[in-house]
Tab-separated table of C-alpha atoms in Angstrom:
chain	number	residue	atom	x	y	z
D	1	MET	CA	108.516	143.840	83.441
D	2	ALA	CA	108.052	145.632	80.156
D	3	GLU	CA	107.880	143.495	77.089
D	4	LEU	CA	111.364	142.888	75.658
D	5	GLU	CA	111.285	144.073	72.085
D	6	PRO	CA	114.293	145.360	70.195
D	7	GLU	CA	114.457	149.122	69.890
D	8	PRO	CA	113.452	150.197	66.356
D	9	SER	CA	116.968	151.486	65.662
D	10	LYS	CA	118.669	148.347	67.018
D	11	GLU	CA	119.366	145.117	65.219
D	12	ALA	CA	117.437	142.141	66.563
D	13	ASP	CA	119.350	139.228	68.092
D	14	ALA	CA	118.714	135.491	67.796
D	15	ILE	CA	116.586	135.504	70.950
D	16	ASP	CA	114.222	138.065	69.377
D	17	GLU	CA	113.699	135.564	66.575
D	18	LEU	CA	112.973	132.721	69.026
D	19	ARG	CA	110.629	134.923	71.052
D	20	GLY	CA	108.783	135.907	67.886
D	21	GLN	CA	108.311	132.250	66.982
D	22	TRP	CA	106.748	131.558	70.396
D	23	ARG	CA	104.453	134.593	70.056
D	24	ARG	CA	103.355	133.379	66.634
D	25	GLU	CA	102.851	129.747	67.647
D	26	ARG	CA	101.522	130.305	71.172
D	27	PRO	CA	99.849	133.728	71.353
D	28	ASP	CA	98.179	132.546	74.564
D	29	LEU	CA	101.474	132.580	76.494
D	30	ASP	CA	101.873	135.422	78.949
D	31	LEU	CA	104.135	138.171	77.592
D	32	ALA	CA	105.932	138.549	80.942
D	33	ALA	CA	106.706	134.836	80.875
D	34	LEU	CA	108.104	135.177	77.360
D	35	ASP	CA	110.186	138.130	78.580
D	36	ALA	CA	111.610	135.941	81.363
D	37	MET	CA	112.328	133.139	78.900
D	38	ALA	CA	114.031	135.611	76.552
D	39	LEU	CA	116.183	137.041	79.338
D	40	VAL	CA	117.295	133.594	80.537
D	41	GLY	CA	117.957	132.654	76.914
D	42	ARG	CA	120.143	135.725	76.455
D	43	ILE	CA	122.106	134.930	79.621
D	44	LYS	CA	122.671	131.340	78.460
D	45	ARG	CA	123.534	132.391	74.905
D	46	ALA	CA	125.926	135.072	76.160
D	47	ASP	CA	127.595	132.481	78.419
D	48	HIS	CA	128.053	130.154	75.449
D	49	LEU	CA	129.468	132.874	73.192
D	50	LEU	CA	131.738	134.289	75.901
D	51	SER	CA	133.046	130.795	76.708
D	52	LYS	CA	133.739	130.219	73.020
D	53	GLY	CA	135.611	133.529	72.839
D	54	MET	CA	137.647	132.742	75.969
D	55	LYS	CA	138.633	129.334	74.632
D	56	LYS	CA	140.678	131.013	71.884
D	57	VAL	CA	143.013	132.584	74.459
D	58	PHE	CA	143.383	129.439	76.550
D	59	VAL	CA	144.290	127.370	73.480
D	60	GLU	CA	147.233	129.743	72.873
D	61	TYR	CA	148.581	128.645	76.279
D	62	GLY	CA	147.859	124.953	75.748
D	63	LEU	CA	145.026	125.030	78.279
D	64	GLU	CA	141.346	124.284	78.486
D	65	PHE	CA	139.102	126.653	80.440
D	66	ALA	CA	138.796	124.169	83.316
D	67	GLU	CA	142.578	123.864	83.570
D	68	PHE	CA	142.960	127.638	83.600
D	69	ASP	CA	140.334	127.782	86.352
D	70	VAL	CA	142.389	125.425	88.532
D	71	LEU	CA	145.613	127.366	87.906
D	72	ALA	CA	143.877	130.701	88.524
D	73	THR	CA	142.335	129.378	91.745
D	74	LEU	CA	145.753	128.335	93.045
D	75	ARG	CA	147.245	131.668	91.939
D	76	ARG	CA	144.654	133.861	93.611
D	77	VAL	CA	144.930	132.164	97.043
D	78	GLY	CA	148.415	133.667	97.346
D	79	ALA	CA	151.792	132.184	98.213
D	80	PRO	CA	152.603	129.364	98.444
D	81	HIS	CA	149.812	128.944	95.813
D	82	GLU	CA	148.618	125.746	97.379
D	83	LEU	CA	145.335	124.209	98.509
D	84	THR	CA	144.158	120.823	99.614
D	85	ALA	CA	142.322	118.940	96.897
D	86	GLY	CA	139.114	119.532	98.914
D	87	GLY	CA	139.815	123.262	99.183
D	88	LEU	CA	140.503	123.425	95.482
D	89	LEU	CA	137.253	121.607	94.794
D	90	LYS	CA	135.313	124.254	96.755
D	91	SER	CA	137.101	127.223	95.200
D	92	ALA	CA	137.387	126.097	91.586
D	93	MET	CA	133.682	125.556	90.827
D	94	VAL	CA	134.167	121.985	89.562
D	95	THR	CA	132.861	118.542	90.508
D	96	SER	CA	134.975	116.007	92.412
D	97	GLY	CA	135.069	113.644	89.442
D	98	ALA	CA	136.270	116.394	87.142
D	99	ILE	CA	138.945	117.717	89.484
D	100	THR	CA	141.027	114.514	89.473
D	101	ASN	CA	141.144	114.471	85.667
D	102	ARG	CA	142.147	118.137	85.539
D	103	LEU	CA	144.823	117.685	88.173
D	104	ASP	CA	146.217	114.669	86.295
D	105	LYS	CA	146.495	116.720	83.087
D	106	LEU	CA	148.049	119.717	84.832
D	107	GLU	CA	150.535	117.504	86.671
D	108	ARG	CA	151.573	115.811	83.401
D	109	LYS	CA	152.151	119.288	81.933
D	110	GLY	CA	154.361	120.173	84.916
D	111	LEU	CA	152.085	123.035	85.991
D	112	ILE	CA	151.096	121.649	89.408
D	113	GLU	CA	152.439	119.145	91.878
D	114	ARG	CA	150.542	116.980	94.350
D	115	ARG	CA	151.904	115.795	97.648
D	116	PRO	CA	150.525	114.416	100.905
D	117	ASP	CA	149.372	116.990	103.446
D	118	PRO	CA	151.785	116.830	106.417
D	119	ALA	CA	148.949	117.755	108.792
D	120	ASP	CA	146.537	115.099	107.470
D	121	ARG	CA	147.959	112.059	105.719
D	122	ARG	CA	144.574	111.356	104.088
D	123	ALA	CA	144.594	114.735	102.328
D	124	ILE	CA	146.517	115.813	99.234
D	125	ARG	CA	147.945	119.299	98.749
D	126	VAL	CA	148.041	120.784	95.250
D	127	ARG	CA	150.596	123.497	94.490
D	128	LEU	CA	151.520	125.537	91.431
D	129	THR	CA	154.969	124.785	90.094
D	130	ASP	CA	157.152	127.669	88.953
D	131	ALA	CA	156.122	126.835	85.375
D	132	GLY	CA	152.448	126.881	86.393
D	133	LEU	CA	152.812	130.228	88.157
D	134	ASN	CA	154.579	131.732	85.147
D	135	LEU	CA	151.968	130.390	82.723
D	136	VAL	CA	148.926	131.550	84.678
D	137	ASP	CA	150.470	134.989	85.237
D	138	ARG	CA	150.933	135.400	81.480
D	139	ALA	CA	147.594	133.846	80.520
D	140	VAL	CA	145.524	135.959	82.908
D	141	VAL	CA	146.750	139.169	81.252
D	142	ASP	CA	145.611	137.996	77.823
D	143	HIS	CA	142.413	136.564	79.325
D	144	ILE	CA	141.446	139.923	80.852
D	145	THR	CA	142.317	141.766	77.633
D	146	ASN	CA	140.130	139.324	75.722
D	147	GLU	CA	137.232	139.795	78.147
D	148	GLU	CA	137.536	143.567	77.763
D	149	ARG	CA	137.414	143.119	73.984
D	150	MET	CA	134.330	140.917	74.183
D	151	LEU	CA	132.535	143.472	76.385
D	152	ALA	CA	133.490	146.463	74.217
D	153	ALA	CA	129.914	146.889	72.935
D	154	LEU	CA	128.811	147.830	76.468
D	155	THR	CA	129.353	151.303	77.883
D	156	PRO	CA	130.744	151.615	81.415
D	157	GLU	CA	127.181	152.401	82.535
D	158	ASP	CA	125.855	149.293	80.764
D	159	ARG	CA	128.526	147.176	82.433
D	160	GLY	CA	127.720	148.581	85.865
D	161	ALA	CA	123.984	148.029	85.425
D	162	LEU	CA	124.465	144.491	84.096
D	163	ASP	CA	126.954	143.654	86.848
D	164	GLY	CA	124.558	144.865	89.548
D	165	ALA	CA	121.572	143.066	88.053
D	166	LEU	CA	123.449	139.779	87.682
D	167	ARG	CA	124.811	140.070	91.239
D	168	ARG	CA	121.252	140.479	92.576
D	169	LEU	CA	120.133	137.498	90.500
D	170	LEU	CA	122.980	135.300	91.761
D	171	VAL	CA	122.360	136.275	95.389
D	172	SER	CA	118.638	135.537	94.957
D	173	LEU	CA	119.586	132.097	93.617
D	174	GLY	CA	121.762	131.446	96.689
D	175	ASP	CA	125.146	131.911	95.042
D	176	THR	CA	126.878	133.874	97.796
D	177	HIS	CA	129.995	131.755	98.475
D	178	LEU	CA	132.349	129.568	96.496
D	179	GLY	CA	131.894	125.913	97.206
């Protein structure tokens, strides 16, 4: 991989500064290794900044990101917008300890309801209420608009290249299915 240096006409980012500090303090480190560290750092930093930007939209709807994730998961499975707690756990990218807390909050807000599964009395089914369906349908529109705004610095070609590269990375790391 070619050494990651900012183009002369481009403004340097925070990771360029960190990388420069490592080059100054540890000139013995392999440049390709520093490139890998810089790339991972950019991915992590972008995740942090994107999450921070998304939070602003969710707050307008009285939600945290994790709560939106649960509502969106129930919405995208289709009518009747219901999953078992175990199915929700697999699809919502959360831990079992976290899911109970999120479901409690969403139930108190009247956005979901929990009831025993008629097919398996040990299981609980989680379903969007009408209020939850209405809220997630409104929030997702603003969420997508916000994501478009945050990605505005990237051309369609940049987005396609980044999307393809990140997909290959995720597949190589074993992330091919929810759950």
